[in-house]
Structure formats: C-alpha cells, structure tokens
Amino acid sequence: MSNYLFDLITKSSDNIDAAGSLVSIGNTPSINDSGLVAFIGKFGTGFQPPRDLLVFDSSDNIVNLSSNYTWRFSDQVQINDNNKVVTRDTASSLQALRVWDAELSNAYFVEATGGFPASGLDFEWLYLFQRINNTDDVVFVGDPKDFGAFNQVVATQREIGSSGFREYNTASTPNTSIKPDIADNGNIVFRDPISTITLNDYQLNPIAVIASGNMGFSSVGLATNISDDGKAVAFYGDLDNPGATSATQGLETGKGIFISVEDGSERKIHRLAGTAGNGILDPGETYVDQNNNGEFDSDTETDEGLIGGFNFDEPIGIEYKETVDGGFGTVAYLASDENGFESLISSQFNISSTEEGTTKTTANSNVVAKVGDEATEVSSGLTGNIQDINIYDPINDSGQIAFWTKTTTGEEAVVRANPVRNPILIVPGIGGSLPQNSVPAIPGQGSGYRNWVRNRGVDPNQLEIEDVRKTYNDLIETLKRAGYQEGIDLFVATYDWRLNPAPIDGTIDGRIERTAAELMDDTHEYAVDQLGYWLEQAEIGWKSQFDDSSAIPELNAVDIIAHSTGGLVTKSYIQSDAYGASYTDSNREPASLPEVDNFFMVAVPNRGSSLTWNPLNNNFLGGPGIRTAGAMIRSAFEKVKN
C-alpha cells in the first residue's frame, strides 16, 4: 500500500482559461501550508513560448497571476503561507526578482533587479533559487555591482536607504548553484565557499556552523533547507569521521540525509537515511537476523533499504515541529535506488530524550514516486511510465508533497501527494455527547432531545459533541488545522454515556465478553456498541479517499484520543472479543474491525471516580464535573417541560 494519496494538479494539454492549453510545465513547483501549489505553465510553441505564473488555489482552481505580463519566468517559484510567490524573470539581458500576490491578478512588488551593464539596477546578475519566508523576506544569489563578473554573494534586502534606492546585506558564496533558505525568524542557511554549511542572521552574520569538515563531513550538498521556526536544518552530507565533535558523535559513517536540530544552546546532528548495502544499518533499513542474536552483523548480514545513492545538489525540504523533549517531522528529497532509478523519498523522523539523558532518533523512509513505475500509480489521468521527477520547495507542515513529473508518453504534470494516516476518533467523557437539536421528531416519541431524555441507547448519529462548555472544540480545531477532515479521517465518536461502557461478567480477567456481531448489530445496549458504529464510519471514510475501489487497502488501525469515561469505552473494545475481529458490514459484505494503533488517555478513571459515587450518596459538591452535569440536566428538564 502507498503511504500517499495523489492529487493531479494539472498536466500538459490541460486548458487554462484564456491562456490556452499547457504545452509543458516548469519542473520546480512549490506548496504552502494551505496546500496551494505554485508553478510555471508554458503555452504555445516557438523559440521562447509564453510562460505564466499559475497557482492551484484553495478552491481547486488554477489561477493565472500573470496574464498581462511579458517578461519571461524562470521555472523556480516559491509560495509562502501569506500566499505570496517569489519569482525570477528575464527580458533580454535584464533580470528581476518579484513577489506576487496569489490572491490578486498581475499584482507584485520588485525585490531586486539585475543586468549588465548594471547602471540603474541593483545587481550585475541575479541567479536562480530565490527563497521567501512567511514574513515575505527574500534571500537570493547575485553578482554585486562594481566587483566584476562572477563574484557571487548571498543577499537579503535592507530597508530602503536614504538615497531612495534598495540596499542589501551580502555574504560571499562559492558559485552560482548555491541554494540558500530562510526561516521565519530571518535566519538563513547556506553552504559557504569552503564546503561548510553555516547558519546566519538576516544581515548574513554567521551564527553557527551546521556541518563542516571539522565536524567529520568530507562533503556537504549545495542544497539546504531550514524549518519555518529555524530550529531544524536538513542537508545532504558524507560523514567520514564520526566523533570529530559532540555534534556528530555516535553517528554512522557514509553518505546520507542529515538534520541539525537546535538543542538548548547547542545543535545536534541526526542521521535520517543512508545507502543500503554498505554494511551499516542506517535508520529505516532492515536486515535478516540469520543467527537470531538480535544484532546486525555486517560480516554476514546485509542492510536492506530504499536508497542506493544521493545527488547532493538536488533540492531538499523539511517540516518540523518541536516538542517538550525533542521534535518530529518529515524530510522530502530525491535519491536513487540500487538500480540507479531516481525516487522521491520522504523520511518521517522522531527525536526524543531518553531516561539516561541521551537523545533517541527514529526514522522511517517511504517512496512517494519512482522513475520506472506506471504513471497511473500517481494518477489515473496520466499515461505511460514515470520518466523523470523533480522538486523545489516540496513539503508543507501537513506533510503534503508537491512534485513535477514527466512520463514516457511525453506528459508533464504537477502532483500533490497527501500522506495517508490512521483515522482519529475522539471519544468524549460523561456529558460530552448530547442530542442534536436538528434531529427531526420521532413518531410517538417527540423531538430528538425528548427521545434522548426518555430513552437510553439512542443512535449515535443522533448525538453531537456537547456545546455547553465546548470542552473538545480546541482539540477538534487543532486536528483540522493539521489536515484532518471530519468524516474522512477525523471522527467525534459520540455515545450515550448513560449506558454501561460494556457488559459486566463478574470475572476480573481483563476480558470483555462482547463479540463483533454483538457490537455491530445496530442495537446499542452498551456504550462500546456505539463505538462500534464509529469504527465502521472510520472504515467508510477511509475508503472514500481512494478513487479506485478495486485497490482500496484494508484499514488496519485507528488512533483514539479518549477523555474520562471515553477511555473506559475504548478499553472495553480493546479488551473484548470483538477487537480486530471479522463481521458483516451494513452492505452485507465481510469486513474487519480496525485495531487501535495509538491510544491517548486523558483523565481516564482507570481505578474509578468519586464524582459518580458522591451524588449517589447525597453529596452534590463534587466540582465542575457535577456542576456541568447539573447544568445539562436542567437544560434537558426545561426542554422537556417546554
């Protein structure tokens, strides 16, 4: 099963409004945190066919931002979270860096100009690979005026000087192929003239060395990428001397993908991937334990993995989120397999502190797309096999990856890969589910609210998350902003909390006597039966993500966040005979209930709660839980009375 679902943004031959049909597409697309994708579309024929700046917007439409523009765009574009796009364009011997507004047509401001002779311009030449952060600051490479040709510098714009002209901060760089990047705090990372990756402030003063020969790296790539918060830097490197400094101590040698992460006042380097078959078990690689000793023996066992080699000068992308004891994220990059076929790889990683005070790093790599594979594996709208893949600013904070591909039939396309993840169920506690006011009247029983008051075990689809204290609203909104969609991979598993969580058999053996057939028979004798309904809804949402019904993988697991009594309901399912068992679904088709992968318990009364005992013994001073329940009971009473 692929770890990604794909959206075909556009392909050559698609018609783009008045611009006409695409002839080809720039091979360096960019994606922002809202999932918007920017790229260059080429129209018509001839020596220099027209090019336009295109954006795939939040309404799934392709918008032409440059319909009245005559300068010629270079392929490299980047869109930030403010929906601003930085471009490089040319007219004869002139170049300009412009920042376009993706929400308006033909709206931009000039960041820098270049050309030779440079009279009236900012630079003698502007090179490719300009980058923009989420506060609209830009970093780029150019030849400064009055220094002669080929004296490249990395540059950022200062405030407009007293002369009224644009002024710039600059720092020397070894060649025109340097690929700098800029974080939201203005920090900039790039490789300097002596094959050292440095972290610099916005004025381009050095702050720290990210990777160098003194740290054990014989070489590092021209491409670097820094996370939005400036905490993590991803790069290609060849480590041949581990232990040269504390930053690389304990790392295995060899070529690979590395990240440098800020750790207090220091930075620590972590390896995320290496080449397979080199006698070193890199993160994400596997081996056959022939002597069953639980250890990798390089003399007799082979490290197996996805990667045969790296191109150090290709772009690389990182998304990173800091946690209390470390951080996690994804790095996207290009690599070749053991046969030399290029692949787009994503490496998901997690960094955490151990009880001994050391740091543990885990990483898992996946192939997003691969040269030689059938193009239909990416989209049914493509033909032939994948012939080429390229990236530029490839990944956003949701883990979506934008890339360009070309097929053996000559089609070019921009594709957005969306990570497939377990559905999440939020199981609330007592009072967390209430009847929907919108539920129509039930014959002989009155409104949905009246029916709930009079009857236990109402259908869970007639319930909604409580809207009195709005206890779960922030959690739900956080997950939505992380890319989860209600009804697809996010479910609020409401249930009738007045029911017992599960049957009581009188035997304390950790086993709940509830079969899959009893759980899924559309009767709701226990709260765990209603959780069964939501597990089936998660299965339906899972299947809805796949276009080809014949290729839908089985939903093996869900993740559950359970609060209070919701944890008891969840545990009842996990400890029951129904857990992961087979059943017949609502379409009379054979199905299996998913297992639970990650189970988060928030204030779950695993050993009981006095809040339920006290009211039964005439003590109503329990605190906010009792007061909330009282408010809901009064609300219910008023609705029944009215």
XYZ file of C-alpha atoms in Angstrom:
642
model
C 0.000 0.000 0.000
C 1.240 3.519 -0.813
C 1.671 5.886 2.100
C 0.258 8.706 -0.043
C -2.877 9.621 -1.953
C -2.305 11.788 -5.014
C -3.998 14.855 -6.466
C -3.201 15.574 -10.104
C -2.921 19.373 -10.040
C -2.551 19.696 -13.795
C -0.850 18.087 -16.769
C 0.354 19.264 -20.160
C -2.515 19.637 -22.639
C -4.851 20.923 -19.891
C -6.678 24.100 -20.862
C -6.004 27.072 -18.538
C -8.725 29.635 -19.264
C -7.724 32.337 -21.729
C -4.065 31.295 -21.732
C -4.936 28.193 -23.729
C -3.538 24.675 -23.425
C -0.386 23.890 -21.494
C 2.475 22.708 -23.668
C 4.793 21.963 -20.757
C 5.196 22.759 -17.061
C 8.058 24.175 -15.006
C 9.738 21.372 -13.084
C 10.101 23.226 -9.746
C 6.679 23.604 -8.063
C 6.131 24.859 -4.507
C 3.471 24.142 -1.864
C 2.394 26.166 1.182
C 0.731 25.114 4.430
C -2.754 25.676 2.982
C -1.991 23.196 0.208
C -1.766 25.875 -2.510
C 0.684 24.921 -5.260
C 2.561 27.439 -7.446
C 4.331 26.599 -10.712
C 5.168 27.937 -14.173
C 2.973 26.948 -17.123
C 4.281 27.144 -20.680
C 1.931 27.866 -23.565
C 2.312 27.819 -27.342
C 5.329 26.919 -29.441
C 8.393 28.602 -30.870
C 11.850 29.501 -29.574
C 10.545 31.217 -26.442
C 6.900 30.235 -25.919
C 4.851 32.320 -23.460
C 5.095 31.425 -19.759
C 2.737 32.289 -16.928
C 2.762 32.082 -13.142
C -0.010 29.675 -12.090
C -1.401 28.801 -8.662
C -3.638 25.892 -7.727
C -5.804 27.651 -5.138
C -7.972 26.654 -2.151
C -10.997 26.206 -4.439
C -9.094 23.636 -6.530
C -8.886 26.077 -9.432
C -5.782 27.041 -11.378
C -5.390 30.828 -11.371
C -3.151 32.713 -13.790
C -1.422 35.502 -11.832
C 0.495 36.976 -14.775
C -1.913 37.130 -17.685
C -0.779 40.656 -18.686
C 2.933 40.152 -18.014
C 5.508 39.985 -20.822
C 8.807 39.135 -19.073
C 9.900 35.502 -19.196
C 9.697 33.479 -15.975
C 12.371 31.045 -14.841
C 10.963 27.742 -13.618
C 11.817 28.221 -9.922
C 8.941 29.652 -7.860
C 8.088 29.512 -4.163
C 4.775 30.281 -2.452
C 4.657 31.143 1.269
C 1.870 30.921 3.840
C 0.868 34.545 3.143
C 0.068 33.399 -0.410
C 2.983 35.418 -1.787
C 5.045 33.927 -4.628
C 8.659 34.870 -5.369
C 9.835 34.542 -8.980
C 12.816 35.345 -11.188
C 12.055 36.649 -14.654
C 14.064 37.997 -17.555
C 13.770 40.345 -20.517
C 16.767 40.284 -22.853
C 19.813 40.822 -20.548
C 17.732 42.054 -17.601
C 16.534 40.045 -14.610
C 14.147 40.824 -11.779
C 13.039 39.142 -8.577
C 9.376 39.859 -7.884
C 6.985 38.907 -5.114
C 3.479 38.250 -6.440
C 0.182 38.238 -4.572
C -1.508 34.877 -5.192
C -4.895 36.365 -4.301
C -4.731 39.066 -6.994
C -4.000 39.092 -10.698
C -0.910 40.888 -12.037
C -0.018 42.280 -8.582
C 3.625 42.246 -7.446
C 6.473 44.267 -5.953
C 10.125 44.211 -7.038
C 12.681 42.664 -4.674
C 15.799 43.171 -6.814
C 16.888 43.872 -10.385
C 19.957 42.759 -12.305
C 21.674 43.022 -15.652
C 24.893 44.006 -17.374
C 25.814 46.789 -17.546
C 24.224 47.393 -14.157
C 23.589 51.111 -14.386
C 20.292 51.838 -12.626
C 19.996 48.208 -11.465
C 20.631 46.550 -8.098
C 22.991 43.764 -9.255
C 25.039 42.801 -12.285
C 23.242 39.456 -12.384
C 20.577 37.535 -10.463
C 20.827 33.762 -10.301
C 18.269 31.009 -9.752
C 16.987 29.605 -6.444
C 15.428 32.576 -4.697
C 13.531 31.767 -1.467
C 10.881 33.564 0.602
C 9.782 33.074 4.219
C 6.350 33.553 5.758
C 7.034 37.194 6.646
C 7.811 37.957 2.970
C 11.609 38.260 3.421
C 13.604 37.003 0.422
C 17.110 35.528 0.113
C 18.838 35.083 -3.255
C 22.196 34.828 -5.062
C 23.583 37.577 -7.303
C 26.654 39.366 -8.644
C 27.028 42.724 -6.856
C 27.811 45.847 -8.834
C 31.368 47.208 -9.105
C 33.023 43.919 -8.151
C 33.470 42.494 -11.634
C 31.803 39.408 -13.003
C 31.427 36.168 -11.066
C 31.788 37.459 -7.523
C 28.648 35.791 -6.252
C 27.021 36.748 -2.981
C 24.036 35.615 -0.980
C 21.838 38.682 -0.453
C 18.875 39.977 1.527
C 17.224 43.362 1.162
C 17.667 46.021 3.824
C 15.287 48.894 4.347
C 15.254 51.428 1.526
C 18.239 53.699 2.157
C 18.342 57.492 2.401
C 19.261 57.606 -1.272
C 15.879 56.116 -2.086
C 17.462 53.025 -3.658
C 17.209 49.440 -2.457
C 20.143 48.328 -0.302
C 21.252 44.779 0.522
C 23.076 42.635 3.048
C 25.563 40.307 1.323
C 27.874 37.367 2.072
C 30.280 35.577 -0.288
C 29.287 32.246 -1.780
C 31.342 29.733 -3.819
C 29.305 29.510 -7.011
C 26.026 30.319 -8.713
C 24.426 26.978 -7.812
C 24.195 27.672 -4.067
C 20.692 27.036 -2.727
C 20.117 29.199 0.380
C 16.968 29.128 2.507
C 15.383 31.481 5.039
C 13.337 30.826 8.206
C 10.512 32.948 9.553
C 12.832 34.490 12.168
C 15.084 35.758 9.363
C 17.841 33.194 9.914
C 19.438 31.968 6.707
C 21.283 28.756 5.940
C 23.615 28.102 3.003
C 26.868 26.403 2.070
C 29.834 28.758 2.150
C 32.974 28.771 -0.084
C 34.823 26.117 1.945
C 32.126 23.442 1.831
C 30.738 24.413 5.212
C 27.037 24.896 5.912
C 26.507 27.947 8.106
C 23.538 29.452 9.894
C 23.377 33.233 9.566
C 21.159 36.061 10.739
C 19.204 38.232 8.301
C 22.193 40.603 7.986
C 24.170 37.478 6.950
C 26.410 37.471 10.015
C 27.388 33.883 10.946
C 25.550 32.416 13.953
C 26.597 28.770 13.956
C 28.250 26.076 11.866
C 25.729 23.438 10.826
C 28.120 20.978 9.154
C 31.791 21.114 8.156
C 34.951 19.105 7.643
C 35.931 19.719 11.247
C 32.706 18.021 12.287
C 33.538 14.928 10.235
C 31.896 15.702 6.873
C 34.121 15.223 3.815
C 31.478 16.982 1.723
C 28.042 18.554 2.040
C 25.463 19.363 -0.615
C 24.729 22.691 -2.239
C 21.090 22.293 -1.189
C 19.985 23.124 2.345
C 16.553 23.704 3.856
C 15.563 25.254 7.179
C 12.284 24.679 9.012
C 9.874 27.606 9.339
C 10.777 28.089 13.011
C 14.520 27.986 12.288
C 15.064 25.058 14.664
C 15.971 22.318 12.157
C 18.183 22.284 9.051
C 18.136 19.431 6.515
C 21.080 18.703 4.218
C 22.934 16.061 2.199
C 26.309 15.012 3.611
C 29.098 12.454 3.531
C 30.210 11.714 7.082
C 33.602 10.004 7.211
C 34.784 10.855 10.726
C 32.118 10.429 13.402
C 33.062 11.691 16.821
C 35.046 14.634 15.461
C 32.815 16.849 17.583
C 29.978 16.276 20.023
C 27.501 17.210 17.270
C 28.331 14.077 15.243
C 29.430 11.705 17.970
C 27.906 8.267 17.653
C 26.672 8.728 14.073
C 27.415 6.054 11.492
C 29.668 6.974 8.571
C 28.654 7.274 4.945
C 26.560 9.409 2.616
C 23.080 10.327 3.659
C 20.399 12.740 4.757
C 21.047 14.617 7.990
C 19.274 17.203 10.098
C 20.812 19.659 12.536
C 18.416 20.474 15.367
C 18.699 23.220 17.951
C 19.050 21.612 21.369
C 19.128 24.325 24.025
C 22.211 26.438 23.401
C 23.738 23.792 21.105
C 22.864 21.973 17.915
C 22.779 18.214 17.449
C 23.066 16.339 14.141
C 20.887 13.301 13.426
C 21.143 10.879 10.508
C 17.807 10.105 8.822
C 18.863 7.955 5.866
C 21.869 6.305 4.249
C 22.707 3.987 1.379
C 21.645 0.345 1.547
C 24.140 -2.489 1.193
C 27.100 -0.591 2.643
C 27.434 -2.728 5.754
C 25.882 -0.087 8.015
C 22.341 -0.364 9.349
C 21.023 3.156 8.755
C 17.666 4.432 10.096
C 14.742 2.826 8.279
C 16.818 -0.079 6.917
C 16.158 -3.742 7.695
C 18.126 -6.999 7.706
C 17.585 -10.726 8.097
C 18.869 -11.803 11.507
C 20.487 -15.036 10.371
C 21.956 -16.061 13.728
C 18.981 -14.787 15.773
C 21.166 -12.716 18.087
C 19.057 -9.575 17.724
C 22.002 -7.574 16.338
C 23.119 -6.566 12.857
C 26.324 -8.385 11.878
C 27.822 -6.614 8.874
C 30.119 -9.554 8.082
C 27.282 -11.990 7.421
C 24.132 -9.880 7.065
C 23.065 -7.260 4.518
C 21.435 -3.951 5.309
C 18.430 -3.558 3.024
C 16.677 -0.292 2.185
C 15.249 2.010 -0.445
C 18.324 4.080 -1.282
C 21.321 3.262 -3.456
C 22.746 6.765 -3.808
C 22.195 10.514 -3.449
C 22.548 13.581 -5.652
C 23.981 16.129 -3.235
C 22.981 19.153 -5.285
C 19.250 18.440 -5.556
C 16.723 20.489 -3.502
C 15.592 19.139 -0.152
C 12.625 20.058 2.060
C 11.818 19.739 5.774
C 8.775 20.227 8.004
C 9.476 20.125 11.718
C 7.531 20.501 14.956
C 9.284 20.967 18.277
C 8.057 19.025 21.336
C 8.873 19.192 25.048
C 11.552 16.502 24.784
C 12.560 16.748 21.128
C 10.632 17.050 17.894
C 9.270 15.257 14.853
C 8.705 15.912 11.161
C 9.389 14.815 7.600
C 12.202 15.421 5.118
C 11.500 15.109 1.366
C 14.354 14.588 -1.108
C 15.476 12.818 -4.276
C 17.613 9.674 -4.221
C 18.325 6.710 -6.480
C 17.602 3.055 -5.801
C 20.092 0.209 -6.141
C 19.489 0.149 -9.928
C 20.030 3.877 -10.337
C 16.344 4.794 -10.785
C 15.528 8.139 -9.218
C 12.914 8.227 -6.452
C 11.181 10.904 -4.450
C 11.656 9.831 -0.829
C 10.039 11.021 2.391
C 11.665 10.243 5.731
C 9.441 10.657 8.791
C 11.502 11.116 11.946
C 11.088 11.490 15.681
C 13.651 12.820 18.168
C 13.150 12.284 21.885
C 15.130 12.348 25.100
C 15.786 9.106 26.964
C 15.761 8.498 30.696
C 19.574 8.349 30.601
C 19.731 11.912 29.285
C 20.709 10.938 25.744
C 18.765 11.500 22.534
C 16.983 8.805 20.550
C 16.288 9.271 16.840
C 13.986 7.055 14.796
C 13.257 7.451 11.085
C 11.133 5.636 8.543
C 11.551 6.243 4.805
C 8.931 5.766 2.078
C 8.928 6.053 -1.706
C 6.482 8.746 -2.801
C 7.047 8.230 -6.539
C 9.699 6.442 -8.557
C 11.106 6.544 -12.085
C 10.035 3.413 -13.961
C 6.733 2.968 -12.135
C 3.475 3.169 -14.040
C 2.214 6.747 -14.109
C -1.263 5.535 -13.152
C 0.132 4.804 -9.683
C 0.321 8.587 -9.293
C -2.872 9.435 -11.195
C -5.330 7.675 -13.455
C -5.150 10.812 -15.610
C -1.561 10.056 -16.675
C -0.255 7.537 -19.191
C 2.986 5.650 -19.685
C 5.664 5.207 -17.041
C 7.317 7.843 -14.882
C 10.416 9.048 -16.710
C 11.576 11.952 -14.547
C 10.824 13.567 -11.156
C 11.841 16.915 -9.706
C 11.164 19.054 -6.619
C 11.921 22.597 -5.431
C 10.038 23.662 -2.278
C 8.382 20.289 -1.808
C 6.734 19.914 1.609
C 4.355 21.770 3.936
C 3.560 21.430 7.639
C 0.826 18.857 6.930
C 3.344 16.602 5.200
C 1.853 17.200 1.737
C 4.488 16.996 -1.012
C 4.355 18.776 -4.381
C 6.455 17.455 -7.249
C 6.837 17.600 -11.018
C 6.941 14.501 -13.161
C 7.319 13.560 -16.820
C 6.101 10.304 -18.345
C 7.380 8.150 -21.194
C 4.443 9.371 -23.313
C 5.696 12.966 -23.041
C 3.163 14.193 -20.480
C 4.341 16.621 -17.817
C 2.397 17.084 -14.599
C 2.354 18.708 -11.182
C 1.192 16.340 -8.458
C 0.353 16.817 -4.785
C 0.955 13.798 -2.552
C -1.150 13.659 0.605
C 0.066 11.417 3.437
C -2.264 8.557 4.310
C -2.711 8.320 8.056
C -4.823 6.416 10.514
C -8.248 7.936 11.147
C -8.514 9.603 14.552
C -11.502 9.028 16.822
C -12.172 11.453 19.678
C -14.154 9.626 22.367
C -15.553 12.170 24.882
C -16.379 11.648 28.526
C -19.579 11.837 30.567
C -21.663 14.740 29.345
C -19.559 15.056 26.204
C -22.353 13.855 23.890
C -25.763 15.476 23.635
C -28.710 15.044 21.268
C -28.707 17.059 18.081
C -31.332 19.781 18.086
C -31.641 19.250 14.341
C -32.782 15.621 14.680
C -36.381 15.509 13.393
C -39.231 14.402 15.622
C -39.597 10.666 16.029
C -43.173 9.385 15.659
C -44.647 8.720 19.077
C -41.530 9.997 20.843
C -41.308 13.689 20.016
C -38.128 15.636 19.268
C -34.657 14.148 19.220
C -33.951 15.805 22.555
C -37.156 14.406 24.108
C -36.323 10.973 22.709
C -32.858 11.110 24.286
C -34.266 12.102 27.680
C -36.798 9.282 27.622
C -34.661 6.538 26.085
C -31.182 5.214 26.612
C -29.095 3.887 23.742
C -30.240 6.296 21.015
C -28.461 6.050 17.688
C -25.022 7.703 17.926
C -25.655 9.571 14.669
C -28.399 11.488 16.527
C -25.817 12.799 19.008
C -23.310 15.628 18.740
C -20.391 16.880 20.788
C -21.551 18.992 23.747
C -21.793 22.715 23.035
C -22.229 23.904 26.642
C -18.639 24.104 27.877
C -17.143 23.473 24.407
C -14.631 21.158 26.062
C -13.455 19.471 22.878
C -13.674 22.355 20.384
C -9.999 23.330 20.602
C -8.815 19.747 20.111
C -11.071 19.260 17.104
C -9.937 22.549 15.555
C -6.268 21.707 16.149
C -6.630 18.404 14.312
C -8.464 20.098 11.447
C -5.656 22.617 11.096
C -3.204 19.727 10.999
C -5.029 18.495 7.893
C -7.583 16.050 9.304
C -11.078 16.190 7.797
C -14.258 15.268 9.668
C -15.970 12.314 8.048
C -12.760 11.321 6.240
C -10.069 10.715 8.854
C -11.457 12.554 11.889
C -14.495 11.352 13.842
C -16.048 12.585 17.068
C -17.311 9.292 18.482
C -20.381 10.416 20.405
C -22.183 7.835 22.532
C -24.854 7.604 25.232
C -22.778 7.982 28.377
C -25.759 6.908 30.496
C -25.178 3.337 29.337
C -22.691 0.997 30.950
C -19.447 1.032 28.932
C -19.660 -2.753 28.410
C -21.284 -5.890 29.863
C -20.162 -6.988 33.318
C -19.479 -10.696 33.604
C -18.377 -10.686 37.242
C -14.940 -12.088 36.426
C -11.843 -9.920 36.726
C -9.708 -11.406 33.953
C -9.134 -8.434 31.613
C -11.578 -9.842 29.058
C -14.907 -8.323 27.992
C -17.467 -10.751 26.615
C -18.620 -8.897 23.529
C -18.360 -10.322 20.016
C -18.040 -8.375 16.781
C -21.524 -9.492 15.754
C -22.998 -8.153 19.032
C -21.019 -4.932 18.695
C -22.221 -4.269 15.149
C -25.860 -5.482 15.245
C -27.360 -1.943 15.300
C -28.611 -2.306 18.864
C -26.941 -0.165 21.467
C -27.106 -1.943 24.778
C -23.712 -0.646 25.852
C -21.582 2.379 25.038
C -18.983 0.131 23.401
C -21.648 -0.837 20.830
C -21.879 2.810 19.827
C -18.094 2.974 19.474
C -18.529 0.091 17.010
C -20.718 2.371 14.897
C -17.908 4.952 14.714
C -15.314 2.323 13.862
C -17.459 1.423 10.868
C -17.755 5.125 9.947
C -13.958 5.344 10.049
C -13.842 2.442 7.592
C -16.258 4.264 5.263
C -14.236 7.481 5.496
C -11.033 5.557 4.813
C -12.462 4.036 1.631
C -13.723 7.415 0.401
C -10.126 8.602 -0.035
C -9.389 6.093 -2.787
C -10.576 6.605 -6.356
C -10.080 3.019 -7.465
C -12.455 0.799 -5.471
C -10.550 -2.305 -6.564
C -7.327 -1.046 -4.983
C -8.531 0.057 -1.549
C -6.221 -1.280 1.155
C -7.682 -2.620 4.376
C -7.949 -0.201 7.277
C -5.798 -1.971 9.834
C -5.860 0.531 12.681
C -7.237 3.792 14.020
C -5.855 6.238 16.593
C -8.051 7.166 19.546
C -7.981 10.184 21.849
C -10.252 9.368 24.788
C -11.279 11.622 27.634
C -12.574 10.438 31.010
C -15.232 7.715 30.605
C -14.440 7.612 26.862
C -11.250 5.815 27.868
C -13.264 3.088 29.587
C -15.406 2.657 26.485
C -12.267 2.383 24.342
C -10.623 -0.077 26.725
C -13.800 -2.155 26.663
C -13.400 -2.545 22.912
C -9.682 -3.340 23.117
C -10.284 -5.963 25.821
C -13.293 -7.521 24.059
C -13.502 -10.481 21.718
C -14.602 -8.009 19.034
C -11.183 -6.330 18.891
C -9.904 -6.587 15.317
C -12.423 -9.354 14.593
C -14.383 -10.023 11.408
C -18.034 -9.098 10.951
C -20.606 -8.431 8.203
C -20.919 -4.712 7.455
C -24.062 -2.694 6.655
C -23.731 -3.646 2.978
C -23.658 -7.340 3.965
C -20.019 -7.506 2.929
C -17.312 -9.210 5.006
C -15.232 -6.701 6.960
C -12.841 -6.493 9.901
C -12.918 -4.071 12.783
C -9.728 -1.988 12.958
C -7.318 -2.329 15.832
C -6.083 0.678 17.830
C -2.575 1.871 16.999
C -2.114 4.914 19.266
C -4.369 5.281 22.308
C -4.204 8.587 24.190
C -5.931 8.590 27.594
C -6.793 11.993 29.074
C -8.010 11.880 32.709
C -9.405 8.375 32.323
C -10.713 6.927 35.655
C -8.910 3.623 35.293
C -9.442 2.915 39.004
C -12.836 4.568 39.339
C -14.024 8.091 40.159
C -15.597 9.612 43.240
C -17.524 12.034 41.034
C -20.017 9.296 40.227
C -20.053 7.872 43.762
C -20.681 11.136 45.651
C -24.038 12.139 44.099
C -25.382 8.650 44.743
C -24.573 9.281 48.391
C -26.257 12.684 48.524
C -23.042 14.696 48.028
C -23.505 17.239 45.234
C -20.391 19.324 45.943
C -18.232 17.420 43.516
C -16.834 20.262 41.437
C -17.027 21.284 37.766
C -17.991 17.807 36.562
C -21.046 17.639 38.763
C -21.940 21.253 38.077
C -21.700 20.657 34.329
C -23.893 17.575 34.603
C -26.377 19.608 36.668
C -26.463 22.338 34.016
C -27.195 19.777 31.308
C -29.885 18.072 33.370
C -31.554 21.415 33.991
C -31.337 22.187 30.275
C -32.893 18.821 29.471
C -35.630 19.350 32.014
C -36.504 22.780 30.597
C -36.691 21.391 27.052
C -38.968 18.541 28.157
C -41.158 20.899 30.187
C -41.498 23.276 27.219
